[in-house]
Coordinates of N, CA, C and O in Angstrom, one line a residue:
M1 N -161.2 131.0 -128.6 CA -161.8 131.3 -127.3 C -162.7 130.1 -127.0 O -163.4 129.6 -127.9
S2 N -162.8 129.8 -125.7 CA -163.6 128.7 -125.3 C -165.1 129.1 -125.3 O -165.4 130.3 -125.2
A3 N -166.0 128.2 -125.1 CA -167.4 128.5 -125.1 C -167.8 129.3 -123.8 O -168.6 130.2 -123.9
I4 N -167.2 128.9 -122.7 CA -167.5 129.6 -121.5 C -167.0 131.0 -121.5 O -167.7 131.9 -121.1
A5 N -165.8 131.2 -122.0 CA -165.3 132.6 -122.0 C -166.1 133.4 -123.0 O -166.4 134.6 -122.7
A6 N -166.6 132.9 -124.1 CA -167.4 133.6 -125.0 C -168.7 134.0 -124.4 O -169.2 135.2 -124.5
V7 N -169.4 133.1 -123.7 CA -170.7 133.4 -123.0 C -170.5 134.5 -122.0 O -171.3 135.4 -121.9
T8 N -169.4 134.3 -121.2 CA -169.1 135.3 -120.1 C -168.9 136.7 -120.7 O -169.4 137.7 -120.2
A9 N -168.2 136.7 -121.9 CA -167.9 138.0 -122.5 C -169.1 138.7 -123.0 O -169.3 139.9 -122.9
R10 N -170.0 137.9 -123.6 CA -171.3 138.4 -124.1 C -172.1 139.0 -123.0 O -172.7 140.0 -123.1
R11 N -172.2 138.2 -122.0 CA -173.1 138.7 -120.8 C -172.5 139.9 -120.2 O -173.2 140.8 -119.8
A12 N -171.2 140.0 -120.1 CA -170.5 141.2 -119.5 C -170.7 142.4 -120.4 O -170.9 143.5 -119.9
A13 N -170.7 142.2 -121.7 CA -170.9 143.3 -122.6 C -172.4 143.8 -122.5 O -172.6 145.0 -122.7
A14 N -173.3 142.9 -122.2 CA -174.7 143.3 -122.2 C -175.0 144.1 -120.9 O -176.0 144.9 -120.9
L15 N -174.3 143.8 -119.9 CA -174.6 144.5 -118.6 C -173.9 145.9 -118.5 O -172.8 146.1 -119.0
P16 N -174.5 146.8 -117.9 CA -173.9 148.1 -117.7 C -172.7 147.9 -116.7 O -172.6 147.0 -115.9
R17 N -171.8 148.9 -116.8 CA -170.5 148.8 -116.0 C -170.9 148.9 -114.5 O -170.2 148.3 -113.7
A18 N -171.8 149.6 -114.0 CA -172.2 149.7 -112.6 C -172.6 148.4 -112.1 O -172.3 148.1 -110.9
A19 N -173.3 147.6 -112.8 CA -173.8 146.3 -112.3 C -172.6 145.4 -112.1 O -172.6 144.6 -111.2
I20 N -171.7 145.5 -113.0 CA -170.5 144.6 -112.9 C -169.7 144.9 -111.6 O -169.2 144.1 -110.9
A21 N -169.5 146.2 -111.4 CA -168.7 146.7 -110.3 C -169.2 146.3 -108.9 O -168.4 146.0 -108.0
F22 N -170.5 146.2 -108.8 CA -171.1 145.8 -107.5 C -171.5 144.4 -107.4 O -172.1 144.0 -106.4
H23 N -171.0 143.6 -108.2 CA -171.3 142.1 -108.2 C -170.5 141.5 -107.1 O -169.3 141.5 -107.1
A24 N -171.2 140.9 -106.1 CA -170.5 140.3 -105.0 C -170.2 138.9 -105.3 O -171.0 138.2 -105.9
A25 N -169.0 138.5 -104.8 CA -168.6 137.1 -105.0 C -169.3 136.2 -104.0 O -169.5 136.6 -102.8
R26 N -169.7 135.0 -104.4 CA -170.3 134.1 -103.5 C -169.2 133.3 -102.8 O -168.2 132.9 -103.4
P27 N -169.4 132.9 -101.5 CA -168.4 132.1 -100.9 C -168.4 130.7 -101.5 O -169.5 130.2 -101.8
F28 N -167.2 130.2 -101.5 CA -167.1 128.8 -102.1 C -166.7 127.9 -100.9 O -165.7 128.1 -100.3
S29 N -167.5 126.9 -100.7 CA -167.2 126.0 -99.6 C -167.7 124.6 -100.0 O -168.8 124.5 -100.6
T30 N -167.0 123.6 -99.5 CA -167.4 122.2 -99.8 C -167.9 121.5 -98.6 O -168.3 120.4 -98.6
T31 N -167.8 122.2 -97.4 CA -168.3 121.6 -96.1 C -169.8 121.9 -95.9 O -170.3 123.0 -96.3
V32 N -170.4 121.0 -95.2 CA -171.8 121.2 -94.9 C -171.9 122.0 -93.6 O -171.1 121.8 -92.7
I33 N -172.8 122.9 -93.5 CA -173.0 123.7 -92.3 C -173.6 122.8 -91.2 O -174.6 122.1 -91.5
Q34 N -172.9 122.7 -90.1 CA -173.3 121.8 -89.0 C -174.1 122.6 -88.0 O -173.7 123.6 -87.5
H35 N -175.3 122.1 -87.7 CA -176.1 122.7 -86.7 C -175.9 121.9 -85.4 O -175.8 120.7 -85.4
K36 N -176.0 122.6 -84.3 CA -175.8 121.9 -83.0 C -177.1 121.3 -82.6 O -178.2 121.7 -82.9
S37 N -176.9 120.1 -81.9 CA -178.1 119.4 -81.4 C -178.6 120.1 -80.1 O -177.9 121.0 -79.6
A38 N -179.7 119.7 -79.6 CA -180.3 120.3 -78.4 C -179.4 120.0 -77.2 O -179.1 120.9 -76.4
T39 N -178.8 118.8 -77.1 CA -177.9 118.5 -76.0 C -176.7 119.4 -76.0 O -176.2 119.8 -75.0
E40 N -176.1 119.6 -77.2 CA -174.9 120.4 -77.3 C -175.2 121.8 -76.9 O -174.4 122.5 -76.3
S41 N -176.3 122.3 -77.4 CA -176.7 123.7 -77.0 C -176.9 123.9 -75.5 O -176.5 124.8 -74.9
V42 N -177.5 122.9 -74.8 CA -177.7 122.9 -73.4 C -176.3 122.8 -72.7 O -176.1 123.5 -71.7
K43 N -175.5 121.9 -73.2 CA -174.1 121.8 -72.6 C -173.4 123.2 -72.7 O -172.7 123.6 -71.8
D44 N -173.5 123.8 -73.9 CA -172.8 125.1 -74.0 C -173.4 126.2 -73.1 O -172.6 127.0 -72.5
G45 N -174.7 126.2 -72.9 CA -175.3 127.1 -72.0 C -174.9 126.8 -70.6 O -174.6 127.7 -69.8
L46 N -174.9 125.5 -70.2 CA -174.4 125.2 -68.8 C -173.0 125.6 -68.6 O -172.6 126.0 -67.5
K47 N -172.1 125.4 -69.6 CA -170.7 125.8 -69.5 C -170.6 127.2 -69.2 O -169.8 127.7 -68.4
S48 N -171.4 128.1 -69.9 CA -171.3 129.5 -69.7 C -171.8 129.9 -68.3 O -171.2 130.8 -67.7
V49 N -172.9 129.3 -67.9 CA -173.4 129.5 -66.5 C -172.4 129.1 -65.5 O -172.1 129.8 -64.5
D50 N -171.8 127.9 -65.7 CA -170.8 127.4 -64.7 C -169.6 128.4 -64.7 O -169.1 128.7 -63.6
R51 N -169.2 128.9 -65.8 CA -168.0 129.8 -65.8 C -168.4 131.1 -65.1 O -167.5 131.6 -64.3
A52 N -169.6 131.6 -65.3 CA -170.0 132.9 -64.6 C -170.0 132.7 -63.1 O -169.6 133.5 -62.4
V53 N -170.6 131.5 -62.7 CA -170.7 131.2 -61.2 C -169.3 131.1 -60.6 O -169.0 131.6 -59.6
S54 N -168.4 130.4 -61.3 CA -167.0 130.2 -60.9 C -166.3 131.5 -60.7 O -165.6 131.8 -59.7
D55 N -166.5 132.4 -61.7 CA -165.9 133.7 -61.6 C -166.4 134.5 -60.4 O -165.6 135.2 -59.7
K56 N -167.7 134.4 -60.1 CA -168.3 135.1 -59.0 C -167.8 134.5 -57.7 O -167.5 135.3 -56.7
I57 N -167.6 133.2 -57.6 CA -167.1 132.6 -56.4 C -165.6 133.0 -56.2 O -165.2 133.3 -55.0
V58 N -164.8 133.1 -57.2 CA -163.5 133.6 -57.1 C -163.4 135.0 -56.6 O -162.6 135.3 -55.7
V59 N -164.3 135.8 -57.1 CA -164.4 137.2 -56.6 C -164.7 137.3 -55.1 O -164.2 138.0 -54.3
G60 N -165.7 136.4 -54.7 CA -166.1 136.4 -53.3 C -165.0 135.9 -52.4 O -164.7 136.4 -51.3
L61 N -164.2 134.9 -52.9 CA -163.1 134.4 -52.1 C -162.0 135.4 -52.0 O -161.4 135.6 -50.9
D62 N -161.8 136.2 -53.1 CA -160.8 137.3 -53.0 C -161.2 138.3 -52.0 O -160.4 138.8 -51.2
A63 N -162.5 138.7 -52.0 CA -163.0 139.7 -51.1 C -162.9 139.1 -49.6 O -162.6 139.9 -48.7
A64 N -163.2 137.9 -49.4 CA -163.1 137.3 -48.1 C -161.6 137.3 -47.6 O -161.3 137.6 -46.4
A65 N -160.7 137.0 -48.5 CA -159.3 137.1 -48.1 C -158.8 138.5 -47.8 O -158.1 138.7 -46.8
A66 N -159.3 139.4 -48.5 CA -159.0 140.8 -48.3 C -159.6 141.3 -46.9 O -158.9 142.0 -46.1
A67 N -160.8 140.9 -46.6 CA -161.4 141.2 -45.4 C -160.7 140.6 -44.2 O -160.5 141.2 -43.2
K68 N -160.2 139.3 -44.4 CA -159.5 138.7 -43.3 C -158.2 139.4 -43.1 O -157.8 139.6 -41.9
E69 N -157.5 139.8 -44.2 CA -156.3 140.5 -44.0 C -156.5 141.9 -43.3 O -155.7 142.2 -42.4
K70 N -157.5 142.6 -43.6 CA -157.8 143.8 -42.9 C -158.1 143.6 -41.4 O -157.7 144.3 -40.6
A71 N -158.9 142.5 -41.2 CA -159.2 142.2 -39.8 C -157.9 141.8 -39.0 O -157.8 142.3 -37.8
E72 N -157.0 141.1 -39.6 CA -155.8 140.8 -38.9 C -155.0 142.1 -38.7 O -154.3 142.2 -37.6
K73 N -155.0 143.0 -39.6 CA -154.2 144.2 -39.5 C -154.8 145.0 -38.3 O -154.1 145.6 -37.5
V74 N -156.2 145.1 -38.3 CA -156.8 145.9 -37.2 C -156.6 145.2 -35.9 O -156.3 145.8 -34.9
T75 N -156.7 143.8 -35.8 CA -156.4 143.1 -34.6 C -155.0 143.4 -34.1 O -154.7 143.6 -32.9
G76 N -154.0 143.4 -35.0 CA -152.6 143.6 -34.7 C -152.5 145.0 -34.1 O -151.8 145.2 -33.1
K77 N -153.1 146.0 -34.7 CA -153.1 147.4 -34.2 C -153.7 147.4 -32.8 O -153.2 148.1 -31.9
A78 N -154.8 146.7 -32.6 CA -155.5 146.8 -31.3 C -154.6 146.1 -30.2 O -154.5 146.6 -29.1
E79 N -154.0 145.0 -30.6 CA -153.1 144.3 -29.7 C -151.9 145.2 -29.3 O -151.5 145.3 -28.2
G80 N -151.4 145.9 -30.3 CA -150.3 146.8 -30.1 C -150.7 148.0 -29.2 O -150.0 148.4 -28.2
A81 N -151.9 148.5 -29.4 CA -152.4 149.6 -28.5 C -152.6 149.1 -27.1 O -152.3 149.8 -26.1
A82 N -153.1 147.9 -27.0 CA -153.4 147.3 -25.7 C -152.0 147.1 -24.9 O -151.9 147.4 -23.7
E83 N -151.0 146.6 -25.6 CA -149.7 146.5 -25.0 C -149.1 147.9 -24.6 O -148.6 148.0 -23.5
E84 N -149.3 148.8 -25.4 CA -148.9 150.2 -25.1 C -149.6 150.7 -23.9 O -149.0 151.3 -23.0
L85 N -150.9 150.5 -23.8 CA -151.7 151.0 -22.7 C -151.3 150.2 -21.4 O -151.2 150.8 -20.3
K86 N -151.0 149.0 -21.5 CA -150.5 148.2 -20.4 C -149.2 148.7 -19.9 O -149.0 148.9 -18.7
G87 N -148.3 149.1 -20.8 CA -147.0 149.6 -20.4 C -147.2 151.0 -19.7 O -146.6 151.3 -18.7
D88 N -148.1 151.8 -20.2 CA -148.4 153.1 -19.6 C -149.0 152.9 -18.2 O -148.6 153.7 -17.3
A89 N -149.9 152.0 -18.1 CA -150.5 151.7 -16.8 C -149.5 151.3 -15.8 O -149.5 151.7 -14.6
Q90 N -148.5 150.4 -16.2 CA -147.5 149.9 -15.4 C -146.6 151.1 -14.9 O -146.2 151.2 -13.8
Q91 N -146.3 152.0 -15.8 CA -145.5 153.2 -15.5 C -146.2 154.1 -14.5 O -145.6 154.5 -13.5
V92 N -147.5 154.3 -14.7 CA -148.3 155.2 -13.8 C -148.3 154.5 -12.4 O -148.2 155.2 -11.4
K93 N -148.5 153.2 -12.4 CA -148.6 152.4 -11.2 C -147.3 152.6 -10.4 O -147.3 152.9 -9.2
S94 N -146.1 152.4 -11.1 CA -144.9 152.5 -10.4 C -144.6 154.0 -9.9 O -144.1 154.2 -8.8
Q95 N -145.0 154.9 -10.7 CA -144.9 156.3 -10.3 C -145.7 156.6 -9.1 O -145.2 157.3 -8.1
A96 N -146.9 156.1 -9.1 CA -147.8 156.4 -7.9 C -147.3 155.7 -6.7 O -147.3 156.2 -5.6
K97 N -146.7 154.5 -6.9 CA -146.1 153.7 -5.8 C -144.9 154.5 -5.2 O -144.8 154.6 -4.0
G98 N -144.1 155.1 -6.1 CA -142.9 155.8 -5.6 C -143.4 157.1 -4.9 O -142.8 157.4 -3.8
E99 N -144.4 157.8 -5.4 CA -144.9 159.0 -4.7 C -145.5 158.6 -3.4 O -145.4 159.3 -2.4
A100 N -146.2 157.4 -3.3 CA -146.8 157.0 -2.0 C -145.7 156.7 -1.0 O -145.8 157.1 0.2
N101 N -144.6 156.0 -1.5 CA -143.5 155.7 -0.6 C -142.8 157.0 -0.1 O -142.4 157.1 1.1
E102 N -142.7 158.0 -1.0 CA -142.1 159.3 -0.6 C -143.0 160.0 0.4 O -142.5 160.5 1.4
T103 N -144.3 160.0 0.2 CA -145.2 160.6 1.1 C -145.2 159.9 2.5 O -145.2 160.5 3.5
K104 N -145.1 158.6 2.4 CA -145.0 157.8 3.6 C -143.7 158.1 4.4 O -143.8 158.3 5.6
G105 N -142.6 158.3 3.7 CA -141.4 158.7 4.4 C -141.5 160.1 5.0 O -141.1 160.3 6.1
D106 N -142.1 161.0 4.2 CA -142.3 162.4 4.7 C -143.2 162.3 6.0 O -142.9 163.0 7.0
L107 N -144.2 161.6 5.9 CA -145.1 161.5 7.1 C -144.5 160.8 8.3 O -144.7 161.3 9.4
A108 N -143.6 159.8 8.0 CA -142.9 159.2 9.1 C -141.9 160.1 9.7 O -141.8 160.2 11.0
G109 N -141.3 160.9 8.9 CA -140.3 161.9 9.4 C -141.1 163.0 10.2 O -140.6 163.4 11.3
K110 N -142.2 163.4 9.7 CA -143.0 164.4 10.5 C -143.5 163.9 11.8 O -143.5 164.6 12.8
A111 N -143.9 162.6 11.8 CA -144.4 161.9 13.0 C -143.2 161.9 14.0 O -143.5 162.1 15.2
Q112 N -142.0 161.5 13.6 CA -140.9 161.5 14.5 C -140.6 162.9 15.0 O -140.3 163.0 16.2
E113 N -140.7 163.9 14.2 CA -140.5 165.2 14.6 C -141.5 165.7 15.7 O -141.1 166.2 16.7
L114 N -142.8 165.4 15.4 CA -143.8 165.7 16.4 C -143.7 164.9 17.6 O -143.9 165.5 18.7
K115 N -143.2 163.7 17.5 CA -143.0 162.9 18.7 C -141.9 163.5 19.6 O -142.0 163.5 20.8
G116 N -140.8 163.9 18.9 CA -139.7 164.5 19.6 C -140.2 165.8 20.3 O -139.8 166.1 21.4
E117 N -141.0 166.6 19.5 CA -141.5 167.9 20.1 C -142.4 167.6 21.3 O -142.3 168.3 22.4
A118 N -143.2 166.5 21.2 CA -144.1 166.2 22.3 C -143.3 165.8 23.5 O -143.6 166.1 24.7
K119 N -142.2 165.0 23.3 CA -141.4 164.5 24.4 C -140.7 165.7 25.1 O -140.6 165.8 26.3
G120 N -140.3 166.7 24.2 CA -139.6 167.9 24.7 C -140.6 168.7 25.5 O -140.2 169.2 26.6
K121 N -141.8 168.9 25.0 CA -142.8 169.6 25.8 C -143.2 168.9 27.1 O -143.4 169.5 28.1
A122 N -143.3 167.6 27.0 CA -143.6 166.8 28.2 C -142.5 167.0 29.2 O -142.8 167.1 30.4
A123 N -141.2 166.9 28.8 CA -140.1 167.1 29.7 C -140.1 168.5 30.3 O -139.9 168.7 31.5
E124 N -140.4 169.5 29.4 CA -140.5 170.9 29.9 C -141.6 171.0 30.9 O -141.4 171.7 32.0
L125 N -142.8 170.5 30.6 CA -143.9 170.6 31.6 C -143.6 169.8 32.9 O -144.0 170.3 33.9
K126 N -142.9 168.7 32.7 CA -142.6 167.9 33.9 C -141.6 168.8 34.8 O -141.8 168.8 36.0
G127 N -140.7 169.4 34.1 CA -139.7 170.3 34.9 C -140.5 171.4 35.5 O -140.2 171.8 36.7
K128 N -141.4 172.0 34.8 CA -142.2 173.2 35.4 C -143.0 172.7 36.6 O -143.2 173.4 37.6
A129 N -143.6 171.4 36.4 CA -144.4 170.9 37.5 C -143.6 170.6 38.7 O -144.0 170.9 39.9
K130 N -142.4 170.1 38.5 CA -141.5 169.9 39.7 C -141.1 171.2 40.3 O -141.1 171.3 41.6
E131 N -140.9 172.2 39.5 CA -140.5 173.5 40.0 C -141.6 174.1 40.8 O -141.5 174.7 41.9
T132 N -142.9 173.9 40.3 CA -144.0 174.5 40.9 C -144.2 173.7 42.3 O -144.6 174.3 43.3
V133 N -144.0 172.4 42.3 CA -144.2 171.6 43.5 C -143.1 172.1 44.5 O -143.4 172.3 45.7
Q134 N -141.9 172.3 44.1 CA -140.9 172.8 45.0 C -141.2 174.1 45.5 O -140.9 174.4 46.7
D135 N -141.7 175.0 44.7 CA -142.1 176.3 45.1 C -143.2 176.2 46.2 O -143.2 177.0 47.2
M136 N -144.1 175.3 46.0 CA -145.2 175.2 46.9 C -144.7 174.6 48.3 O -145.2 175.0 49.3
K137 N -143.8 173.7 48.2 CA -143.2 173.2 49.4 C -142.4 174.2 50.2 O -142.5 174.3 51.4
S138 N -141.7 175.0 49.5 CA -140.9 176.0 50.2 C -141.7 177.2 50.6 O -141.4 177.9 51.6
N139 N -142.8 177.5 50.0 CA -143.7 178.6 50.4 C -145.1 178.1 50.9 O -146.0 178.3 50.2
P140 N -145.1 177.6 52.0 CA -146.4 177.1 52.5 C -147.3 178.2 52.9 O -147.4 179.2 53.3

């Protein structure tokens, strides 16, 4: 047995079993732990701040695009409603114009009828007046 193995065996025999079981292994590394300089720390901090700000800007741009899309949708609906109302107004206008023309025709017909009646009455009265004049001439 080598000298190292012998020393290790003696030490292990001297220690109780519980101490051996909980013995933690130490990490083995040949590299030196590198610490960041102040400028590198500041750069890392600025990078994280820049990333956070950029993320917030992207969220804001997305919200603006969504708002624009909603506004266009609402504008489109409003324009559609305006066109529909314009069509309804045109229909009501043409209907009113038709009714006005119909009423005008009815009134013109009634006026002609009354004119005819008036001429008839005038002729009748003229005939009665002539008759009355004739009666007066014959019965003085």
